PDB file of C-alpha atoms in Angstrom:
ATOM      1  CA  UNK Y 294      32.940   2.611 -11.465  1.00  0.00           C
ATOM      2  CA  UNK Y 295      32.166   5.777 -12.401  1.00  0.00           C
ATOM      3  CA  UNK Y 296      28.126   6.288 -13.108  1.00  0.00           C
ATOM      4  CA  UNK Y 297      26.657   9.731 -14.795  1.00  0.00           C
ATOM      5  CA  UNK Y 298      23.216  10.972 -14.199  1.00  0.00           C
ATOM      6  CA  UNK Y 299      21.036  13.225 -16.754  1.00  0.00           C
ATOM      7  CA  UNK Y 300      24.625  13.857 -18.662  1.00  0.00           C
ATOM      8  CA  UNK Y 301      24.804  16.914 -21.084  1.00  0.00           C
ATOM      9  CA  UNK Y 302      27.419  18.117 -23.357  1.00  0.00           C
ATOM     10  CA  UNK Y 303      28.828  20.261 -21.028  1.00  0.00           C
ATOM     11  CA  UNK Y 304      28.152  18.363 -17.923  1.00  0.00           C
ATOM     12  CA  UNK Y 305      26.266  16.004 -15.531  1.00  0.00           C
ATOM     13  CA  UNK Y 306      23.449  16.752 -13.357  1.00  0.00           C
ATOM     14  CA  UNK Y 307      25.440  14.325 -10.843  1.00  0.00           C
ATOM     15  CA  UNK Y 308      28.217  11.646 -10.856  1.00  0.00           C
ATOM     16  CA  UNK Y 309      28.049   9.022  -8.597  1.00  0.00           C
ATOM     17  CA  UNK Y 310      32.164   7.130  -8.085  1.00  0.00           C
ATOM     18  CA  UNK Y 311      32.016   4.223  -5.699  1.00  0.00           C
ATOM     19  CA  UNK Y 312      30.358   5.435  -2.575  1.00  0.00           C
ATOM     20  CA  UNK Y 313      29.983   9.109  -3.193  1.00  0.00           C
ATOM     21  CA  UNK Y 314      27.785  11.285  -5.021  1.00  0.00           C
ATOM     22  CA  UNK Y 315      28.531  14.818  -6.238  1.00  0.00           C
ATOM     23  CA  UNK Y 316      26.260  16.913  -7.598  1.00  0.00           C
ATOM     24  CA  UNK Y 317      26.322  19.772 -10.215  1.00  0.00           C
ATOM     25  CA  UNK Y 318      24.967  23.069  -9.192  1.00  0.00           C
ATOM     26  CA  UNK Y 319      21.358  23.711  -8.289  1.00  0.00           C
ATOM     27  CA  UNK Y 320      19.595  26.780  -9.589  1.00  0.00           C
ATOM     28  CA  UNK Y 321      15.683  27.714  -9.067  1.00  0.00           C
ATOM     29  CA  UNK Y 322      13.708  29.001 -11.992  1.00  0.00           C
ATOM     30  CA  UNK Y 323      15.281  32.698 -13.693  1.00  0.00           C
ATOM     31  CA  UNK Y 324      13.555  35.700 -12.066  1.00  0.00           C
ATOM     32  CA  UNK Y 325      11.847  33.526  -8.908  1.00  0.00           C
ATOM     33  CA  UNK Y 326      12.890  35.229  -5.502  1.00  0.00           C
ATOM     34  CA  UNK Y 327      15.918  33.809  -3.387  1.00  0.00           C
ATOM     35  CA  UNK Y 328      13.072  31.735  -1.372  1.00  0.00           C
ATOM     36  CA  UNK Y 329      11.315  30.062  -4.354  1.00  0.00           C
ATOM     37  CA  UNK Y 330      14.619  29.420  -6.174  1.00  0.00           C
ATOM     38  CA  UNK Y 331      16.186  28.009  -2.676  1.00  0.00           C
ATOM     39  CA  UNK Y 332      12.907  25.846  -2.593  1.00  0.00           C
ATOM     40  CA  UNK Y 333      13.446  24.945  -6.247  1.00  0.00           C
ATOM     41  CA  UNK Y 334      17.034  24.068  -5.987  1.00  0.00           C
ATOM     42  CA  UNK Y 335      16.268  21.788  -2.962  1.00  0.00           C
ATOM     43  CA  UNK Y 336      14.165  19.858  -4.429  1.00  0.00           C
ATOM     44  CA  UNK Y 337      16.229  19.082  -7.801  1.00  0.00           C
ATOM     45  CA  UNK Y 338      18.201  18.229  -5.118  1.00  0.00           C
ATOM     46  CA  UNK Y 339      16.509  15.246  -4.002  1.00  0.00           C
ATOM     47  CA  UNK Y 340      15.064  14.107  -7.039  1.00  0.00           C
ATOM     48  CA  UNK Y 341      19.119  14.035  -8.220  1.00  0.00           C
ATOM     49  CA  UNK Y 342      20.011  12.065  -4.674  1.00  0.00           C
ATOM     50  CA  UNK Y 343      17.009   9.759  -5.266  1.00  0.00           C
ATOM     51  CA  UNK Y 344      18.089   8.975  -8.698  1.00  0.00           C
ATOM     52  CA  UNK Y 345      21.523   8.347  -7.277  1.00  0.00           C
ATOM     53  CA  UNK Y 346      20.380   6.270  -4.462  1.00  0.00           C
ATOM     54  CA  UNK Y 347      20.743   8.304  -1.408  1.00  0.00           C
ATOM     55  CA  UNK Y 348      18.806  11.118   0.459  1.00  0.00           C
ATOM     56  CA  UNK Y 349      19.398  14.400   2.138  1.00  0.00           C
ATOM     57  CA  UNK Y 350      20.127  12.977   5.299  1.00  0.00           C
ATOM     58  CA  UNK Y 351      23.469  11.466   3.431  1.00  0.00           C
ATOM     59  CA  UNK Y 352      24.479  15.354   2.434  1.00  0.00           C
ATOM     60  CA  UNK Y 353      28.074  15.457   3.685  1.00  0.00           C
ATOM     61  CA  UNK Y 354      28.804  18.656   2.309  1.00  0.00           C
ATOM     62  CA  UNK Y 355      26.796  21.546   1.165  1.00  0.00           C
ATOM     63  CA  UNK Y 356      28.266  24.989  -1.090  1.00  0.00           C
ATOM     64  CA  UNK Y 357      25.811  27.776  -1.676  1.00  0.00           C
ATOM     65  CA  UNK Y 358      26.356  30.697  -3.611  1.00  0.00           C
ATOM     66  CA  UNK Y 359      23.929  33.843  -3.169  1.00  0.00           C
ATOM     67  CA  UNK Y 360      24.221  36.745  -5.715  1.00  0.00           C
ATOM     68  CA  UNK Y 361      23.356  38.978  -2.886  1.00  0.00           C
ATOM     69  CA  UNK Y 362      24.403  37.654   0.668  1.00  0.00           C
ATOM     70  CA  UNK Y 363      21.647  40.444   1.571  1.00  0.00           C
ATOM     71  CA  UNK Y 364      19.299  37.051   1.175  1.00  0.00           C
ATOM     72  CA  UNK Y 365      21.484  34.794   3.740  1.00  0.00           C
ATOM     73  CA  UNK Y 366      18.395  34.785   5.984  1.00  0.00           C
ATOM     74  CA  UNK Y 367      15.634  34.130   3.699  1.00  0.00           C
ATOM     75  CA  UNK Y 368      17.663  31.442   2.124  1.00  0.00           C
ATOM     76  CA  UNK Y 369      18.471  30.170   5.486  1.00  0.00           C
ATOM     77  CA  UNK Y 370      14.698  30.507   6.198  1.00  0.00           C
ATOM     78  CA  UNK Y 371      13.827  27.794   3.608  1.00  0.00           C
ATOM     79  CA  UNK Y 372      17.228  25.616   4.398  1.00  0.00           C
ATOM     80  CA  UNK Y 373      16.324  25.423   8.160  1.00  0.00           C
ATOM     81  CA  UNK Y 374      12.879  23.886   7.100  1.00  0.00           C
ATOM     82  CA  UNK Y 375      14.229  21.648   4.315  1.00  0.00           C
ATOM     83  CA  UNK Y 376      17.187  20.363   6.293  1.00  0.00           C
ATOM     84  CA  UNK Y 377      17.647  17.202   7.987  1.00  0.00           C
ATOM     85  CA  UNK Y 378      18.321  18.281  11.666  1.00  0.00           C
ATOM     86  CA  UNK Y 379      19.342  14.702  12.528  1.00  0.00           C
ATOM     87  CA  UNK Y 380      22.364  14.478  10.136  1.00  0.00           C
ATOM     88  CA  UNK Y 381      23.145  18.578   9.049  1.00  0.00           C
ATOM     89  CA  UNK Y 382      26.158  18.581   6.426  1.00  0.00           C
ATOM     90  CA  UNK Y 383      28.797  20.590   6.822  1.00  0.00           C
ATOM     91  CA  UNK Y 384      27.904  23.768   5.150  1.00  0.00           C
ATOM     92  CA  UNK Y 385      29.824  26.925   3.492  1.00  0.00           C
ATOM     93  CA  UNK Y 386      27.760  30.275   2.021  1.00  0.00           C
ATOM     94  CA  UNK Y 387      29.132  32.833   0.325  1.00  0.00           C
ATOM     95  CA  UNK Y 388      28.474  35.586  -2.499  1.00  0.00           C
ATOM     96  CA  UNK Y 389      28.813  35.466  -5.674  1.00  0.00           C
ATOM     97  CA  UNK Y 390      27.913  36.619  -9.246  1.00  0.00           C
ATOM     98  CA  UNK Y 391      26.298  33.595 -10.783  1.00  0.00           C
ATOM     99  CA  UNK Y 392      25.460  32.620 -14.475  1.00  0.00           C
ATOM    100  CA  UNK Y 393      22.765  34.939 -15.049  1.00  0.00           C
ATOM    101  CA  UNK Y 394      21.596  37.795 -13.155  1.00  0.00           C
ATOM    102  CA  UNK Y 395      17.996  36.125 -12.757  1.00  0.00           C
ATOM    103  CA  UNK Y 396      19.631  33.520 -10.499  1.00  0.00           C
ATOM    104  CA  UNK Y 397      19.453  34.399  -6.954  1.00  0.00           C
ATOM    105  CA  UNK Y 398      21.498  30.868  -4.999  1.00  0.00           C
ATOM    106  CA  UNK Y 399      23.090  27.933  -6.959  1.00  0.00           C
ATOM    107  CA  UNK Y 400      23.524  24.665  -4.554  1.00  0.00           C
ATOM    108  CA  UNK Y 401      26.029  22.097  -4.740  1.00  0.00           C
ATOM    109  CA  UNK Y 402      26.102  19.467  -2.807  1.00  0.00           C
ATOM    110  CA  UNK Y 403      28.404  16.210  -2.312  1.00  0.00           C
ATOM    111  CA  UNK Y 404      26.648  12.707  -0.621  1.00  0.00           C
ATOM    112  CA  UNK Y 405      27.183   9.549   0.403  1.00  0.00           C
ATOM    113  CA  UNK Y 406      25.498   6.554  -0.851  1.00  0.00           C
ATOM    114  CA  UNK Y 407      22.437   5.571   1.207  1.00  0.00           C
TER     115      UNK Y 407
END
């Protein structure tokens, strides 16, 4: 069974098939810093997982995307808080131009059921 959550035209905010959730990409608000829009994104993040039944300690995998890796260590800054240190995903970053030049990181992430 395949269940959508907060589904658009264009896409879902997540899709939850069988055990496994994957989420869309997470932004922060336009024009916010890399930290507030990490903090931002993080937090859609698990409202989404919530919504889906699971929490960040289920995270198997994460995918960020930085516009400038320049902000690798404040974005890491606000991931090594958020994080659970008990059960850390496996995790890729890399740069990239996003949607819009106002977005600093985009998040996607892919979880197990809780």
């Amino acid at each position: 069974m395949i269940t959508r959550i907060q589904p658009g035209a264009r896409m879902s905010e997540a899709v939850v098939h069988g055990d496994t959730i994957y989420l869309s990409g997470q932004v922060g608000e336009p024009g916010d810093g890399v930290a507030k829009q990490t903090r931002t994104a993080l937090a859609e993040i698990e409202a989404l997982l919530a919504e889906a039944g699971s929490d960040k300690s289920k995270i198997l995998i994460a995918q960020i995307w930085l516009a400038d890796i320049a902000d690798f260590e404040a974005m890491n800054g606000v991931w090594d808080a958020w994080v659970d240190t008990a059960n850390p995903p496996a995790r890729a970053t890399g740069e990239s131009r996003l949607a819009s030049p106002d977005y600093k990181v985009e998040i996607i992430v892919i979880a197990a059921k809780a």
